[in-house]
Amino acid sequence: MRQKLIAGNWKMNGLSDEGLRLAEGIVDRRLRAMEYGNESGRSCELLICPPFTLLSQIRPILGGTGIALGAQDCHPETSGAHTGDISAGMLGDVGCECVIVGHSERRQNHGESDALVRAKANAALQAGLAPIVCIGETDSQREQGQTQDVLRSQMEGSLPEMKGRDATSLVIAYEPVWAIGTGKSAAVQDIIDAHEGIRSYLAERFGSDLAQRVRVLYGGSVKPENAVDLLSLDNVDGALVGGASLKVEDFWAIATSCP
Ligand code: PGA
């Protein structure tokens, strides 16, 4: 049984004041749910991925809440002359358990290739972090009926080496590029088809046992209004949430939409 994961990707948002308030707001909801024995919001795992600058300030706020801390990117090397970069080991050192790699904004804005994303995902695993590997088709690829081929080829190139690894240390986020930040989420049937395709690729590549245990999230305009429908899908193991993760009420409403 795969436990649903709701991950907030804050992107490049949040100075100290608002970032800490946001983290505290989510923690407050979680603690109140725990205190009152309220199951809502406890049936899923929660993860927040603030910008690098807030990680070490937010870590102590999350202590004892079960909410995990993650980052939005890492460098494939462990250390060295890479000005401005952050290694996976450094993220582990400040208390991160996960790191997003290959987000479409990085693939597009920083020209990240599948090979680079794979190297980052391998580095994350080496450092004891779970990589959340993002894949997704563009609007024109979707219109040309190439979605499944694009997803397979991105997985072929960017998923890490899993030999000897536990399936729970890998998370995949299916994020149609055209749905990110646009308010337009993919249609339920398209999500079902994409997630089925991803799961069958995983089974071919890693075997069915691992394929059944890897979590596959959906991302792209997830909001309180569509969360129940999306999160009730069997093959959707949670959500990677951008814009709506910046408001406590919205993020919590999504978290409590998990069945
Ligand atoms: P969005 O972003 O929820 O704002 O569409 C999702 C993401 O980019 O991870």
mmCIF file of C-alpha atoms and ligand atoms in Angstrom:
data_model
loop_
_atom_site.group_PDB
_atom_site.id
_atom_site.type_symbol
_atom_site.label_atom_id
_atom_site.label_comp_id
_atom_site.label_asym_id
_atom_site.label_seq_id
_atom_site.Cartn_x
_atom_site.Cartn_y
_atom_site.Cartn_z
ATOM 1 C CA MET A 1 0.000 0.000 0.000
ATOM 2 C CA ARG A 2 1.517 3.302 -1.073
ATOM 3 C CA GLN A 3 0.893 6.144 1.314
ATOM 4 C CA LYS A 4 -0.074 9.352 -0.452
ATOM 5 C CA LEU A 5 2.464 12.156 -0.392
ATOM 6 C CA ILE A 6 1.533 15.821 -0.640
ATOM 7 C CA ALA A 7 4.607 17.861 -1.498
ATOM 8 C CA GLY A 8 4.721 21.647 -1.563
ATOM 9 C CA ASN A 9 7.141 23.138 -4.071
ATOM 10 C CA TRP A 10 7.554 26.751 -3.008
ATOM 11 C CA LYS A 11 9.805 27.518 -5.990
ATOM 12 C CA MET A 12 11.604 30.904 -5.692
ATOM 13 C CA ASN A 13 9.171 32.302 -3.145
ATOM 14 C CA GLY A 14 9.511 33.312 0.473
ATOM 15 C CA LEU A 15 11.726 35.658 2.452
ATOM 16 C CA SER A 16 12.261 34.658 6.076
ATOM 17 C CA ASP A 17 9.138 36.226 7.524
ATOM 18 C CA GLU A 18 6.589 34.828 5.129
ATOM 19 C CA GLY A 19 8.395 31.503 4.699
ATOM 20 C CA LEU A 20 8.518 30.859 8.423
ATOM 21 C CA ARG A 21 4.898 31.929 8.835
ATOM 22 C CA LEU A 22 3.851 29.546 6.083
ATOM 23 C CA ALA A 23 5.759 26.648 7.640
ATOM 24 C CA GLU A 24 4.363 27.477 11.077
ATOM 25 C CA GLY A 25 0.845 27.640 9.675
ATOM 26 C CA ILE A 26 1.115 24.167 8.177
ATOM 27 C CA VAL A 27 2.677 22.795 11.355
ATOM 28 C CA ASP A 28 -0.108 24.340 13.416
ATOM 29 C CA ARG A 29 -2.769 22.592 11.297
ATOM 30 C CA ARG A 30 -0.951 19.303 11.531
ATOM 31 C CA LEU A 31 -0.459 19.522 15.296
ATOM 32 C CA ARG A 32 -4.088 20.441 15.847
ATOM 33 C CA ALA A 33 -5.166 17.462 13.728
ATOM 34 C CA MET A 34 -2.896 15.224 15.818
ATOM 35 C CA GLU A 35 -4.047 16.705 19.117
ATOM 36 C CA TYR A 36 -7.728 16.241 18.394
ATOM 37 C CA GLY A 37 -7.188 12.757 17.026
ATOM 38 C CA ASN A 38 -8.582 14.096 13.793
ATOM 39 C CA GLU A 39 -7.703 11.732 10.983
ATOM 40 C CA SER A 40 -8.017 14.344 8.270
ATOM 41 C CA GLY A 41 -4.618 15.511 7.177
ATOM 42 C CA ARG A 42 -2.949 12.571 8.833
ATOM 43 C CA SER A 43 -3.668 9.957 6.209
ATOM 44 C CA CYS A 44 -0.977 11.370 3.924
ATOM 45 C CA GLU A 45 2.673 12.244 4.264
ATOM 46 C CA LEU A 46 3.487 15.924 3.996
ATOM 47 C CA LEU A 47 6.636 17.414 2.537
ATOM 48 C CA ILE A 48 7.595 21.022 2.052
ATOM 49 C CA CYS A 49 10.329 22.143 -0.322
ATOM 50 C CA PRO A 50 11.224 25.769 0.434
ATOM 51 C CA PRO A 51 14.035 27.665 -1.284
ATOM 52 C CA PHE A 52 17.577 26.758 -0.147
ATOM 53 C CA THR A 53 17.836 29.928 1.938
ATOM 54 C CA LEU A 54 15.042 28.850 4.296
ATOM 55 C CA LEU A 55 15.915 25.191 4.805
ATOM 56 C CA SER A 56 17.903 25.501 8.004
ATOM 57 C CA GLN A 57 15.426 27.941 9.564
ATOM 58 C CA ILE A 58 12.449 25.733 8.746
ATOM 59 C CA ARG A 59 13.988 22.430 9.876
ATOM 60 C CA PRO A 60 13.473 23.044 13.631
ATOM 61 C CA ILE A 61 9.885 24.223 13.049
ATOM 62 C CA LEU A 62 9.022 20.833 11.548
ATOM 63 C CA GLY A 63 10.527 18.817 14.419
ATOM 64 C CA GLY A 64 8.120 16.277 15.899
ATOM 65 C CA THR A 65 5.385 16.922 13.344
ATOM 66 C CA GLY A 66 6.288 14.200 10.857
ATOM 67 C CA ILE A 67 6.330 16.820 8.086
ATOM 68 C CA ALA A 68 9.392 16.225 5.934
ATOM 69 C CA LEU A 69 11.739 18.819 4.518
ATOM 70 C CA GLY A 70 12.929 18.770 0.917
ATOM 71 C CA ALA A 71 14.841 20.917 -1.541
ATOM 72 C CA GLN A 72 14.178 21.860 -5.145
ATOM 73 C CA ASP A 73 17.434 20.867 -6.821
ATOM 74 C CA CYS A 74 20.924 19.523 -6.182
ATOM 75 C CA HIS A 75 24.235 19.216 -8.000
ATOM 76 C CA PRO A 76 25.353 15.770 -9.202
ATOM 77 C CA GLU A 77 28.809 16.025 -7.588
ATOM 78 C CA THR A 78 29.439 15.710 -3.883
ATOM 79 C CA SER A 79 31.672 18.794 -3.590
ATOM 80 C CA GLY A 80 34.135 20.892 -5.542
ATOM 81 C CA ALA A 81 34.457 23.957 -7.744
ATOM 82 C CA HIS A 82 30.804 24.508 -8.629
ATOM 83 C CA THR A 83 30.075 28.095 -7.730
ATOM 84 C CA GLY A 84 26.517 28.635 -6.613
ATOM 85 C CA ASP A 85 25.574 24.969 -6.502
ATOM 86 C CA ILE A 86 24.431 22.836 -3.588
ATOM 87 C CA SER A 87 25.215 19.130 -3.235
ATOM 88 C CA ALA A 88 22.782 16.463 -2.083
ATOM 89 C CA GLY A 89 25.022 15.830 0.933
ATOM 90 C CA MET A 90 24.663 19.474 1.955
ATOM 91 C CA LEU A 91 20.898 19.120 1.766
ATOM 92 C CA GLY A 92 21.015 16.031 3.961
ATOM 93 C CA ASP A 93 23.223 17.947 6.355
ATOM 94 C CA VAL A 94 20.507 20.593 6.918
ATOM 95 C CA GLY A 95 17.857 17.934 7.426
ATOM 96 C CA CYS A 96 16.350 17.365 3.980
ATOM 97 C CA GLU A 97 14.938 13.936 3.247
ATOM 98 C CA CYS A 98 13.955 14.554 -0.372
ATOM 99 C CA VAL A 99 14.992 16.638 -3.336
ATOM 100 C CA ILE A 100 13.087 17.540 -6.497
ATOM 101 C CA VAL A 101 15.154 16.948 -9.637
ATOM 102 C CA GLY A 102 14.377 17.600 -13.293
ATOM 103 C CA HIS A 103 11.507 19.986 -12.711
ATOM 104 C CA SER A 104 10.379 21.285 -16.111
ATOM 105 C CA GLU A 105 11.308 24.822 -15.072
ATOM 106 C CA ARG A 106 14.897 23.636 -14.646
ATOM 107 C CA ARG A 107 14.822 21.513 -17.785
ATOM 108 C CA GLN A 108 13.606 24.573 -19.728
ATOM 109 C CA ASN A 109 15.286 27.512 -17.989
ATOM 110 C CA HIS A 110 18.612 25.820 -17.278
ATOM 111 C CA GLY A 111 18.754 23.446 -20.239
ATOM 112 C CA GLU A 112 18.906 20.382 -17.990
ATOM 113 C CA SER A 113 19.168 17.142 -19.956
ATOM 114 C CA ASP A 114 17.831 13.739 -18.953
ATOM 115 C CA ALA A 115 21.421 12.631 -18.307
ATOM 116 C CA LEU A 116 22.008 15.485 -15.891
ATOM 117 C CA VAL A 117 18.723 14.805 -14.110
ATOM 118 C CA ARG A 118 19.698 11.166 -13.763
ATOM 119 C CA ALA A 119 23.095 12.128 -12.313
ATOM 120 C CA LYS A 120 21.342 14.383 -9.799
ATOM 121 C CA ALA A 121 18.892 11.626 -8.873
ATOM 122 C CA ASN A 122 21.788 9.185 -8.382
ATOM 123 C CA ALA A 123 23.595 11.761 -6.236
ATOM 124 C CA ALA A 124 20.472 12.201 -4.119
ATOM 125 C CA LEU A 125 20.199 8.454 -3.494
ATOM 126 C CA GLN A 126 23.908 8.250 -2.663
ATOM 127 C CA ALA A 127 23.398 10.968 -0.069
ATOM 128 C CA GLY A 128 20.435 9.150 1.446
ATOM 129 C CA LEU A 129 17.779 11.472 0.001
ATOM 130 C CA ALA A 130 14.725 10.431 -1.991
ATOM 131 C CA PRO A 131 14.756 12.091 -5.411
ATOM 132 C CA ILE A 132 11.432 13.314 -6.782
ATOM 133 C CA VAL A 133 12.079 12.994 -10.502
ATOM 134 C CA CYS A 134 9.801 15.214 -12.598
ATOM 135 C CA ILE A 135 8.655 14.263 -16.075
ATOM 136 C CA GLY A 136 5.954 15.663 -18.330
ATOM 137 C CA GLU A 137 5.029 16.543 -21.879
ATOM 138 C CA THR A 138 4.621 19.990 -23.419
ATOM 139 C CA ASP A 139 1.388 21.207 -24.959
ATOM 140 C CA SER A 140 2.549 20.568 -28.515
ATOM 141 C CA GLN A 141 3.795 17.074 -27.666
ATOM 142 C CA ARG A 142 0.408 16.340 -26.142
ATOM 143 C CA GLU A 143 -1.422 17.676 -29.203
ATOM 144 C CA GLN A 144 0.680 15.440 -31.419
ATOM 145 C CA GLY A 145 -0.223 12.391 -29.330
ATOM 146 C CA GLN A 146 3.352 11.936 -28.091
ATOM 147 C CA THR A 147 2.696 11.986 -24.347
ATOM 148 C CA GLN A 148 3.444 8.320 -23.636
ATOM 149 C CA ASP A 149 6.580 8.335 -25.800
ATOM 150 C CA VAL A 150 7.877 11.502 -24.151
ATOM 151 C CA LEU A 151 7.298 10.132 -20.662
ATOM 152 C CA ARG A 152 9.021 6.845 -21.494
ATOM 153 C CA SER A 153 11.993 8.560 -23.007
ATOM 154 C CA GLN A 154 12.322 10.948 -20.056
ATOM 155 C CA MET A 155 12.169 8.005 -17.645
ATOM 156 C CA GLU A 156 14.655 6.042 -19.733
ATOM 157 C CA GLY A 157 17.112 8.937 -19.534
ATOM 158 C CA SER A 158 16.516 10.447 -16.139
ATOM 159 C CA LEU A 159 15.556 7.766 -13.627
ATOM 160 C CA PRO A 160 18.363 6.724 -11.293
ATOM 161 C CA GLU A 161 20.031 3.386 -10.824
ATOM 162 C CA MET A 162 17.780 1.428 -8.427
ATOM 163 C CA LYS A 163 19.834 -1.731 -7.967
ATOM 164 C CA GLY A 164 19.858 -2.614 -4.278
ATOM 165 C CA ARG A 165 17.637 0.363 -3.444
ATOM 166 C CA ASP A 166 14.289 0.403 -1.751
ATOM 167 C CA ALA A 167 11.433 1.490 -4.019
ATOM 168 C CA THR A 168 10.250 4.005 -1.450
ATOM 169 C CA SER A 169 13.441 5.986 -2.027
ATOM 170 C CA LEU A 170 12.224 6.974 -5.511
ATOM 171 C CA VAL A 171 9.304 9.274 -6.249
ATOM 172 C CA ILE A 172 8.178 10.271 -9.732
ATOM 173 C CA ALA A 173 6.125 13.390 -10.384
ATOM 174 C CA TYR A 174 4.098 13.457 -13.581
ATOM 175 C CA GLU A 175 3.709 17.130 -14.365
ATOM 176 C CA PRO A 176 2.336 18.069 -17.788
ATOM 177 C CA VAL A 177 4.312 21.220 -18.606
ATOM 178 C CA TRP A 178 1.216 23.004 -19.944
ATOM 179 C CA ALA A 179 -0.612 22.444 -16.650
ATOM 180 C CA ILE A 180 2.033 24.011 -14.406
ATOM 181 C CA GLY A 181 1.016 27.366 -13.013
ATOM 182 C CA THR A 182 -1.718 27.787 -15.627
ATOM 183 C CA GLY A 183 -4.770 26.864 -13.556
ATOM 184 C CA LYS A 184 -5.519 24.131 -16.132
ATOM 185 C CA SER A 185 -5.095 20.695 -14.664
ATOM 186 C CA ALA A 186 -4.952 17.625 -16.915
ATOM 187 C CA ALA A 187 -8.198 15.714 -17.477
ATOM 188 C CA VAL A 188 -8.748 12.810 -15.116
ATOM 189 C CA GLN A 189 -8.616 10.220 -17.925
ATOM 190 C CA ASP A 190 -5.338 11.665 -19.227
ATOM 191 C CA ILE A 191 -3.851 11.419 -15.743
ATOM 192 C CA ILE A 192 -5.040 7.826 -15.396
ATOM 193 C CA ASP A 193 -3.491 6.946 -18.783
ATOM 194 C CA ALA A 194 -0.201 8.697 -18.020
ATOM 195 C CA HIS A 195 0.147 7.077 -14.599
ATOM 196 C CA GLU A 196 -0.658 3.637 -16.006
ATOM 197 C CA GLY A 197 1.993 4.142 -18.679
ATOM 198 C CA ILE A 198 4.531 5.211 -16.046
ATOM 199 C CA ARG A 199 3.762 2.205 -13.855
ATOM 200 C CA SER A 200 4.087 -0.233 -16.729
ATOM 201 C CA TYR A 201 7.396 1.307 -17.778
ATOM 202 C CA LEU A 202 8.637 0.935 -14.187
ATOM 203 C CA ALA A 203 7.601 -2.717 -14.182
ATOM 204 C CA GLU A 204 9.481 -3.379 -17.436
ATOM 205 C CA ARG A 205 12.590 -1.662 -16.189
ATOM 206 C CA PHE A 206 12.722 -2.494 -12.498
ATOM 207 C CA GLY A 207 10.331 -5.422 -12.090
ATOM 208 C CA SER A 208 6.753 -5.391 -10.886
ATOM 209 C CA ASP A 209 7.526 -5.453 -7.166
ATOM 210 C CA LEU A 210 9.463 -2.203 -7.258
ATOM 211 C CA ALA A 211 7.013 -0.705 -9.775
ATOM 212 C CA GLN A 212 4.135 -1.267 -7.379
ATOM 213 C CA ARG A 213 5.919 0.493 -4.542
ATOM 214 C CA VAL A 214 7.302 3.604 -6.246
ATOM 215 C CA ARG A 215 5.072 6.600 -5.635
ATOM 216 C CA VAL A 216 3.906 8.500 -8.697
ATOM 217 C CA LEU A 217 2.591 11.983 -7.928
ATOM 218 C CA TYR A 218 0.584 14.259 -10.171
ATOM 219 C CA GLY A 219 1.521 17.930 -10.433
ATOM 220 C CA GLY A 220 0.145 20.848 -12.418
ATOM 221 C CA SER A 221 -2.468 23.253 -11.040
ATOM 222 C CA VAL A 222 -3.477 21.041 -8.142
ATOM 223 C CA LYS A 223 -5.781 23.107 -5.934
ATOM 224 C CA PRO A 224 -8.438 22.532 -3.279
ATOM 225 C CA GLU A 225 -11.155 22.436 -5.979
ATOM 226 C CA ASN A 226 -9.680 19.482 -7.883
ATOM 227 C CA ALA A 227 -7.712 17.704 -5.151
ATOM 228 C CA VAL A 228 -10.426 15.237 -4.111
ATOM 229 C CA ASP A 229 -10.936 14.020 -7.675
ATOM 230 C CA LEU A 230 -7.217 13.704 -8.382
ATOM 231 C CA LEU A 231 -6.206 12.138 -5.093
ATOM 232 C CA SER A 232 -8.961 9.548 -5.192
ATOM 233 C CA LEU A 233 -7.381 7.950 -8.273
ATOM 234 C CA ASP A 234 -5.755 4.617 -7.393
ATOM 235 C CA ASN A 235 -2.594 5.166 -9.347
ATOM 236 C CA VAL A 236 -2.072 8.752 -8.165
ATOM 237 C CA ASP A 237 0.029 8.549 -5.030
ATOM 238 C CA GLY A 238 -0.115 12.193 -4.118
ATOM 239 C CA ALA A 239 0.529 15.625 -5.533
ATOM 240 C CA LEU A 240 3.381 18.014 -6.211
ATOM 241 C CA VAL A 241 1.813 21.375 -5.487
ATOM 242 C CA GLY A 242 3.272 24.711 -6.592
ATOM 243 C CA GLY A 243 1.114 27.835 -6.317
ATOM 244 C CA ALA A 244 -1.388 26.367 -3.869
ATOM 245 C CA SER A 245 1.404 25.349 -1.481
ATOM 246 C CA LEU A 246 2.052 29.022 -0.740
ATOM 247 C CA LYS A 247 -1.223 29.411 1.167
ATOM 248 C CA VAL A 248 -1.712 27.485 4.402
ATOM 249 C CA GLU A 249 -5.466 27.027 3.837
ATOM 250 C CA ASP A 250 -5.041 25.751 0.293
ATOM 251 C CA PHE A 251 -2.184 23.403 1.081
ATOM 252 C CA TRP A 252 -4.022 22.035 4.082
ATOM 253 C CA ALA A 253 -7.241 21.643 2.081
ATOM 254 C CA ILE A 254 -5.288 19.572 -0.454
ATOM 255 C CA ALA A 255 -3.680 17.498 2.304
ATOM 256 C CA THR A 256 -7.067 16.761 3.829
ATOM 257 C CA SER A 257 -8.436 15.714 0.442
ATOM 258 C CA CYS A 258 -6.460 12.480 0.603
ATOM 259 C CA PRO A 259 -8.837 9.539 0.983
HETATM 260 P P1 PGA B 1 1.549 24.528 -9.862
HETATM 261 O O1 PGA B 1 3.061 24.011 -9.935
HETATM 262 O O2 PGA B 1 0.858 23.736 -8.783
HETATM 263 O O3 PGA B 1 1.665 25.985 -9.530
HETATM 264 O O4 PGA B 1 0.937 24.288 -11.200
HETATM 265 C C1 PGA B 1 3.368 22.648 -9.787
HETATM 266 C C2 PGA B 1 4.853 22.445 -9.921
HETATM 267 O O5 PGA B 1 5.491 23.134 -10.715
HETATM 268 O O6 PGA B 1 5.446 21.596 -9.231
#
